[in-house]
PDB file of C-alpha atoms and ligand atoms in Angstrom:
ATOM      1  CA  MET A   1      63.802  23.229 -29.608  1.00 52.00           C
ATOM      2  CA  ASN A   2      60.997  21.276 -28.319  1.00 51.00           C
ATOM      3  CA  GLU A   3      57.978  23.207 -30.833  1.00 80.00           C
ATOM      4  CA  LEU A   4      55.186  21.407 -30.216  1.00 90.00           C
ATOM      5  CA  PHE A   5      52.699  20.196 -27.484  1.00 95.00           C
ATOM      6  CA  PRO A   6      53.535  19.370 -24.978  1.00 96.00           C
ATOM      7  CA  PHE A   7      56.262  21.419 -24.124  1.00 96.00           C
ATOM      8  CA  GLN A   8      59.474  19.864 -22.654  1.00 96.00           C
ATOM      9  CA  VAL A   9      62.162  21.394 -19.968  1.00 97.00           C
ATOM     10  CA  GLU A  10      65.277  21.346 -22.355  1.00 96.00           C
ATOM     11  CA  PRO A  11      68.276  20.410 -21.198  1.00 97.00           C
ATOM     12  CA  LEU A  12      71.438  22.570 -20.872  1.00 97.00           C
ATOM     13  CA  PRO A  13      73.841  22.623 -23.403  1.00 95.00           C
ATOM     14  CA  TYR A  14      76.893  22.576 -21.162  1.00 97.00           C
ATOM     15  CA  PRO A  15      77.024  21.681 -17.854  1.00 97.00           C
ATOM     16  CA  TYR A  16      75.847  23.551 -14.558  1.00 98.00           C
ATOM     17  CA  ASP A  17      79.412  24.136 -13.964  1.00 97.00           C
ATOM     18  CA  ALA A  18      80.113  25.459 -16.953  1.00 97.00           C
ATOM     19  CA  LEU A  19      79.439  29.700 -16.624  1.00 97.00           C
ATOM     20  CA  GLU A  20      81.205  29.144 -12.809  1.00 96.00           C
ATOM     21  CA  PRO A  21      82.295  32.120 -10.975  1.00 96.00           C
ATOM     22  CA  ALA A  22      80.014  33.961 -13.113  1.00 97.00           C
ATOM     23  CA  ILE A  23      76.752  32.144 -12.400  1.00 98.00           C
ATOM     24  CA  SER A  24      77.131  29.453  -9.882  1.00 98.00           C
ATOM     25  CA  GLN A  25      75.768  25.496 -10.505  1.00 97.00           C
ATOM     26  CA  GLU A  26      73.569  26.546  -8.054  1.00 98.00           C
ATOM     27  CA  THR A  27      71.828  28.968  -9.214  1.00 98.00           C
ATOM     28  CA  LEU A  28      71.678  27.388 -12.409  1.00 98.00           C
ATOM     29  CA  HIS A  29      70.007  24.086 -11.124  1.00 98.00           C
ATOM     30  CA  PHE A  30      67.389  26.854  -9.403  1.00 98.00           C
ATOM     31  CA  HIS A  31      66.863  28.764 -12.536  1.00 98.00           C
ATOM     32  CA  HIS A  32      66.548  25.581 -15.133  1.00 98.00           C
ATOM     33  CA  ASP A  33      65.550  22.808 -12.932  1.00 98.00           C
ATOM     34  CA  LYS A  34      62.797  25.055 -11.130  1.00 98.00           C
ATOM     35  CA  HIS A  35      61.996  27.827 -13.153  1.00 98.00           C
ATOM     36  CA  TYR A  36      62.409  27.138 -15.952  1.00 98.00           C
ATOM     37  CA  LYS A  37      60.827  23.865 -16.242  1.00 98.00           C
ATOM     38  CA  THR A  38      57.149  25.696 -14.024  1.00 98.00           C
ATOM     39  CA  TYR A  39      57.396  27.474 -16.984  1.00 98.00           C
ATOM     40  CA  VAL A  40      57.098  24.621 -19.072  1.00 98.00           C
ATOM     41  CA  ASP A  41      54.374  22.410 -16.630  1.00 98.00           C
ATOM     42  CA  ASN A  42      52.058  25.009 -16.661  1.00 98.00           C
ATOM     43  CA  LEU A  43      51.792  26.037 -20.237  1.00 98.00           C
ATOM     44  CA  ASN A  44      50.925  22.370 -20.303  1.00 98.00           C
ATOM     45  CA  GLY A  45      48.654  22.750 -18.162  1.00 98.00           C
ATOM     46  CA  ILE A  46      47.265  25.530 -20.401  1.00 98.00           C
ATOM     47  CA  LEU A  47      46.842  23.849 -23.492  1.00 97.00           C
ATOM     48  CA  SER A  48      45.498  20.899 -22.169  1.00 97.00           C
ATOM     49  CA  ASP A  49      42.247  21.954 -21.967  1.00 95.00           C
ATOM     50  CA  PHE A  50      43.158  23.866 -25.761  1.00 96.00           C
ATOM     51  CA  PRO A  51      43.517  20.690 -28.262  1.00 95.00           C
ATOM     52  CA  LYS A  52      42.882  23.308 -31.169  1.00 93.00           C
ATOM     53  CA  LEU A  53      46.061  24.695 -30.015  1.00 95.00           C
ATOM     54  CA  GLN A  54      47.930  21.625 -29.707  1.00 94.00           C
ATOM     55  CA  ASN A  55      49.024  22.624 -33.563  1.00 93.00           C
ATOM     56  CA  MET A  56      50.702  25.669 -32.726  1.00 95.00           C
ATOM     57  CA  THR A  57      54.380  26.599 -32.583  1.00 95.00           C
ATOM     58  CA  LEU A  58      55.173  28.162 -29.365  1.00 96.00           C
ATOM     59  CA  GLU A  59      56.674  31.102 -30.924  1.00 96.00           C
ATOM     60  CA  ASP A  60      52.992  31.680 -33.290  1.00 95.00           C
ATOM     61  CA  MET A  61      51.030  31.990 -30.347  1.00 97.00           C
ATOM     62  CA  LEU A  62      53.314  34.314 -28.808  1.00 97.00           C
ATOM     63  CA  ILE A  63      53.090  36.360 -32.193  1.00 96.00           C
ATOM     64  CA  HIS A  64      49.709  36.031 -32.775  1.00 97.00           C
ATOM     65  CA  ILE A  65      48.976  35.565 -28.059  1.00 97.00           C
ATOM     66  CA  LYS A  66      45.189  38.829 -28.829  1.00 97.00           C
ATOM     67  CA  ASP A  67      43.829  35.901 -30.969  1.00 97.00           C
ATOM     68  CA  LEU A  68      43.764  33.369 -28.500  1.00 97.00           C
ATOM     69  CA  PRO A  69      41.228  32.962 -26.667  1.00 96.00           C
ATOM     70  CA  GLU A  70      40.949  36.116 -24.058  1.00 97.00           C
ATOM     71  CA  ASP A  71      41.037  33.724 -21.295  1.00 96.00           C
ATOM     72  CA  ILE A  72      44.183  32.395 -21.194  1.00 97.00           C
ATOM     73  CA  GLN A  73      46.702  34.959 -23.082  1.00 98.00           C
ATOM     74  CA  THR A  74      48.048  36.307 -19.742  1.00 98.00           C
ATOM     75  CA  GLY A  75      48.696  32.937 -19.365  1.00 98.00           C
ATOM     76  CA  ILE A  76      50.005  31.836 -21.959  1.00 98.00           C
ATOM     77  CA  ARG A  77      51.861  35.638 -22.359  1.00 97.00           C
ATOM     78  CA  ASN A  78      53.536  34.711 -19.080  1.00 98.00           C
ATOM     79  CA  ASN A  79      54.238  31.417 -18.987  1.00 98.00           C
ATOM     80  CA  GLY A  80      54.372  30.816 -22.653  1.00 98.00           C
ATOM     81  CA  GLY A  81      57.068  33.575 -23.066  1.00 98.00           C
ATOM     82  CA  GLY A  82      58.584  31.826 -19.836  1.00 98.00           C
ATOM     83  CA  VAL A  83      58.880  29.272 -22.051  1.00 98.00           C
ATOM     84  CA  TYR A  84      60.631  30.899 -25.061  1.00 98.00           C
ATOM     85  CA  ASN A  85      62.534  33.675 -23.124  1.00 98.00           C
ATOM     86  CA  HIS A  86      64.224  30.974 -21.199  1.00 98.00           C
ATOM     87  CA  GLN A  87      65.216  28.409 -23.662  1.00 97.00           C
ATOM     88  CA  LEU A  88      66.982  31.853 -25.971  1.00 98.00           C
ATOM     89  CA  TYR A  89      68.597  32.823 -22.182  1.00 98.00           C
ATOM     90  CA  PHE A  90      70.600  29.215 -22.014  1.00 98.00           C
ATOM     91  CA  GLN A  91      71.115  29.171 -25.610  1.00 97.00           C
ATOM     92  CA  CYS A  92      73.439  32.242 -25.838  1.00 97.00           C
ATOM     93  CA  MET A  93      75.788  31.835 -22.862  1.00 98.00           C
ATOM     94  CA  GLN A  94      78.458  29.546 -23.369  1.00 96.00           C
ATOM     95  CA  GLY A  95      80.909  27.812 -21.269  1.00 87.00           C
ATOM     96  CA  ASP A  96      83.522  26.610 -22.156  1.00 83.00           C
ATOM     97  CA  GLY A  97      85.122  29.759 -23.367  1.00 80.00           C
ATOM     98  CA  PHE A  98      85.369  33.385 -25.050  1.00 85.00           C
ATOM     99  CA  SER A  99      83.392  34.005 -27.988  1.00 90.00           C
ATOM    100  CA  MET A 100      83.483  38.039 -29.948  1.00 93.00           C
ATOM    101  CA  PRO A 101      80.927  38.366 -32.658  1.00 95.00           C
ATOM    102  CA  GLU A 102      82.454  37.937 -36.166  1.00 93.00           C
ATOM    103  CA  GLY A 103      81.691  38.566 -39.253  1.00 94.00           C
ATOM    104  CA  ASP A 104      78.422  40.922 -40.789  1.00 95.00           C
ATOM    105  CA  LEU A 105      77.474  40.494 -37.402  1.00 97.00           C
ATOM    106  CA  SER A 106      80.526  42.359 -36.124  1.00 97.00           C
ATOM    107  CA  ASN A 107      79.555  44.497 -38.766  1.00 97.00           C
ATOM    108  CA  ALA A 108      76.373  45.153 -38.233  1.00 98.00           C
ATOM    109  CA  ILE A 109      77.201  45.711 -34.330  1.00 98.00           C
ATOM    110  CA  HIS A 110      79.707  48.531 -35.667  1.00 98.00           C
ATOM    111  CA  LYS A 111      77.005  49.735 -37.909  1.00 98.00           C
ATOM    112  CA  ASP A 112      74.360  49.868 -35.276  1.00 98.00           C
ATOM    113  CA  PHE A 113      75.884  50.786 -32.083  1.00 98.00           C
ATOM    114  CA  GLU A 114      79.388  51.776 -33.593  1.00 98.00           C
ATOM    115  CA  SER A 115      80.951  49.626 -30.890  1.00 97.00           C
ATOM    116  CA  ILE A 116      81.399  46.414 -29.533  1.00 96.00           C
ATOM    117  CA  ASP A 117      82.006  48.367 -26.465  1.00 97.00           C
ATOM    118  CA  ASN A 118      78.635  50.897 -27.020  1.00 98.00           C
ATOM    119  CA  PHE A 119      77.092  47.684 -27.322  1.00 98.00           C
ATOM    120  CA  CYS A 120      77.947  46.464 -24.227  1.00 98.00           C
ATOM    121  CA  ARG A 121      77.118  49.653 -22.626  1.00 98.00           C
ATOM    122  CA  ILE A 122      73.735  49.628 -23.793  1.00 98.00           C
ATOM    123  CA  LEU A 123      73.042  46.125 -23.093  1.00 98.00           C
ATOM    124  CA  THR A 124      74.062  47.190 -19.837  1.00 98.00           C
ATOM    125  CA  ASN A 125      72.051  49.742 -19.019  1.00 98.00           C
ATOM    126  CA  THR A 126      69.308  48.799 -20.104  1.00 98.00           C
ATOM    127  CA  ALA A 127      69.297  44.934 -18.021  1.00 98.00           C
ATOM    128  CA  ILE A 128      70.236  47.271 -14.997  1.00 98.00           C
ATOM    129  CA  LYS A 129      67.644  50.154 -16.100  1.00 98.00           C
ATOM    130  CA  GLN A 130      64.662  47.052 -16.468  1.00 97.00           C
ATOM    131  CA  PHE A 131      62.323  48.263 -13.547  1.00 96.00           C
ATOM    132  CA  GLY A 132      61.220  45.294 -11.947  1.00 96.00           C
ATOM    133  CA  SER A 133      61.750  41.829 -13.446  1.00 98.00           C
ATOM    134  CA  GLY A 134      62.290  41.053 -17.053  1.00 98.00           C
ATOM    135  CA  TYR A 135      65.233  41.115 -20.281  1.00 98.00           C
ATOM    136  CA  ALA A 136      67.102  43.004 -22.074  1.00 98.00           C
ATOM    137  CA  TRP A 137      67.386  41.932 -25.658  1.00 98.00           C
ATOM    138  CA  LEU A 138      68.883  41.452 -28.909  1.00 98.00           C
ATOM    139  CA  THR A 139      66.836  41.793 -31.426  1.00 98.00           C
ATOM    140  CA  PHE A 140      66.802  42.231 -35.444  1.00 98.00           C
ATOM    141  CA  GLU A 141      64.011  43.761 -38.082  1.00 96.00           C
ATOM    142  CA  LYS A 142      63.875  44.730 -41.559  1.00 93.00           C
ATOM    143  CA  GLY A 143      68.551  45.434 -41.191  1.00 95.00           C
ATOM    144  CA  LYS A 144      68.635  46.298 -38.358  1.00 97.00           C
ATOM    145  CA  LEU A 145      70.337  45.311 -34.916  1.00 98.00           C
ATOM    146  CA  THR A 146      68.299  47.278 -31.404  1.00 98.00           C
ATOM    147  CA  ILE A 147      68.664  46.546 -27.745  1.00 98.00           C
ATOM    148  CA  VAL A 148      65.264  46.460 -26.197  1.00 98.00           C
ATOM    149  CA  GLY A 149      63.834  45.871 -22.759  1.00 98.00           C
ATOM    150  CA  SER A 150      60.733  43.831 -21.783  1.00 98.00           C
ATOM    151  CA  ALA A 151      58.586  43.296 -18.913  1.00 98.00           C
ATOM    152  CA  ASN A 152      58.103  39.782 -16.277  1.00 98.00           C
ATOM    153  CA  GLN A 153      57.788  37.341 -18.956  1.00 97.00           C
ATOM    154  CA  ASP A 154      56.971  39.646 -22.367  1.00 97.00           C
ATOM    155  CA  THR A 155      59.280  39.202 -26.260  1.00 97.00           C
ATOM    156  CA  PRO A 156      59.436  41.375 -28.345  1.00 97.00           C
ATOM    157  CA  VAL A 157      59.204  38.985 -31.122  1.00 96.00           C
ATOM    158  CA  THR A 158      56.658  39.107 -33.595  1.00 95.00           C
ATOM    159  CA  GLU A 159      56.214  38.912 -37.592  1.00 94.00           C
ATOM    160  CA  THR A 160      59.367  40.688 -37.974  1.00 95.00           C
ATOM    161  CA  ILE A 161      60.983  41.481 -34.951  1.00 97.00           C
ATOM    162  CA  ARG A 162      63.572  37.994 -34.714  1.00 97.00           C
ATOM    163  CA  PRO A 163      65.132  38.232 -30.883  1.00 98.00           C
ATOM    164  CA  LEU A 164      69.448  37.537 -31.238  1.00 98.00           C
ATOM    165  CA  LEU A 165      70.450  37.047 -27.474  1.00 98.00           C
ATOM    166  CA  CYS A 166      68.191  37.931 -24.055  1.00 98.00           C
ATOM    167  CA  ILE A 167      69.637  38.572 -20.622  1.00 98.00           C
ATOM    168  CA  ASP A 168      67.788  37.463 -17.110  1.00 98.00           C
ATOM    169  CA  VAL A 169      67.498  40.244 -14.832  1.00 98.00           C
ATOM    170  CA  TRP A 170      65.067  38.411 -12.874  1.00 98.00           C
ATOM    171  CA  GLU A 171      66.231  38.029  -9.265  1.00 97.00           C
ATOM    172  CA  HIS A 172      65.874  33.923  -9.439  1.00 97.00           C
ATOM    173  CA  ALA A 173      68.609  34.913 -12.472  1.00 98.00           C
ATOM    174  CA  TYR A 174      71.233  36.255  -9.490  1.00 98.00           C
ATOM    175  CA  TYR A 175      70.083  36.549  -6.571  1.00 98.00           C
ATOM    176  CA  LEU A 176      71.729  33.696  -4.613  1.00 97.00           C
ATOM    177  CA  GLN A 177      75.133  34.970  -5.588  1.00 98.00           C
ATOM    178  CA  TYR A 178      74.557  38.299  -6.365  1.00 98.00           C
ATOM    179  CA  GLN A 179      71.392  39.491  -3.408  1.00 97.00           C
ATOM    180  CA  ASN A 180      71.105  43.733  -5.244  1.00 96.00           C
ATOM    181  CA  ARG A 181      73.791  43.618  -7.976  1.00 98.00           C
ATOM    182  CA  ARG A 182      72.383  43.827 -10.860  1.00 98.00           C
ATOM    183  CA  ALA A 183      75.525  45.297 -12.230  1.00 98.00           C
ATOM    184  CA  ASP A 184      77.280  43.338 -11.211  1.00 98.00           C
ATOM    185  CA  TYR A 185      75.583  40.066 -12.419  1.00 98.00           C
ATOM    186  CA  VAL A 186      75.349  41.817 -15.964  1.00 98.00           C
ATOM    187  CA  SER A 187      79.221  42.966 -16.235  1.00 98.00           C
ATOM    188  CA  ASN A 188      79.868  38.671 -15.301  1.00 97.00           C
ATOM    189  CA  TRP A 189      77.373  37.854 -17.637  1.00 98.00           C
ATOM    190  CA  LEU A 190      78.477  39.805 -20.623  1.00 97.00           C
ATOM    191  CA  PRO A 191      81.386  37.404 -21.148  1.00 96.00           C
ATOM    192  CA  LEU A 192      78.722  34.576 -21.328  1.00 97.00           C
ATOM    193  CA  ILE A 193      77.447  35.351 -25.056  1.00 97.00           C
ATOM    194  CA  ASN A 194      77.884  32.391 -27.433  1.00 97.00           C
ATOM    195  CA  TRP A 195      77.997  34.765 -29.993  1.00 97.00           C
ATOM    196  CA  ASN A 196      78.023  31.525 -32.900  1.00 95.00           C
ATOM    197  CA  TYR A 197      74.608  30.422 -31.203  1.00 96.00           C
ATOM    198  CA  VAL A 198      73.732  34.536 -31.410  1.00 97.00           C
ATOM    199  CA  ASN A 199      75.587  35.065 -35.332  1.00 96.00           C
ATOM    200  CA  GLN A 200      72.827  31.294 -35.936  1.00 96.00           C
ATOM    201  CA  LEU A 201      70.065  33.094 -35.420  1.00 97.00           C
ATOM    202  CA  TYR A 202      70.856  36.153 -36.757  1.00 97.00           C
ATOM    203  CA  GLU A 203      71.931  34.540 -39.712  1.00 96.00           C
ATOM    204  CA  ALA A 204      68.752  32.701 -39.749  1.00 94.00           C
ATOM    205  CA  ALA A 205      66.832  36.061 -39.497  1.00 94.00           C
ATOM    206  CA  GLN A 206      68.099  38.169 -43.133  1.00 89.00           C
ATOM    207  CA  GLY A 207      65.361  35.698 -44.323  1.00 72.00           C
TER     208      GLY A 207
HETATM  209 MN1   MN B   1      63.863  32.868 -15.347  1.00 89.88          MN
END
């Protein structure tokens, strides 16, 4: 992640057709090259007028959003969140093969959700029931995994809450293929989770 202004569009860590058939390359081109890029451009546009904020990391801006100048808080929440959330979303999918949680992360999922199946069920329900645009997340805080939803481009990140994975349920993430069938998108998305990447974030979150 290019952490400081000017933020850049991170290339996908896999080819555009790597997530087919669950996510088509057409969807991925629009989502990554247009929607995500717009958030990057808008964020840079806002920050270009605030040189003092240009040495803050994106995560610091989002965590301390209430300390930012009042007239740009909404813009940073929407566009900074849009950059942060999309970076995690694209990174936590994998194009080659299928993975499962292993080791400590697998143990933690069993401890906090009883089983992988139950974890998938709760994540699915959270994603399907998110009203309007938003995300469903797996987060880690103080030794505990939690699944939460968020609206728009809000992100659950704080000093202590570490996001580990997210599924984007904005219509732009699935509408070209699935139209109104968000549940089908979510069920096809679950096998795309890059658990090796999630595990790296989980290990980093242990501190
Ligand atoms: Mn999106």
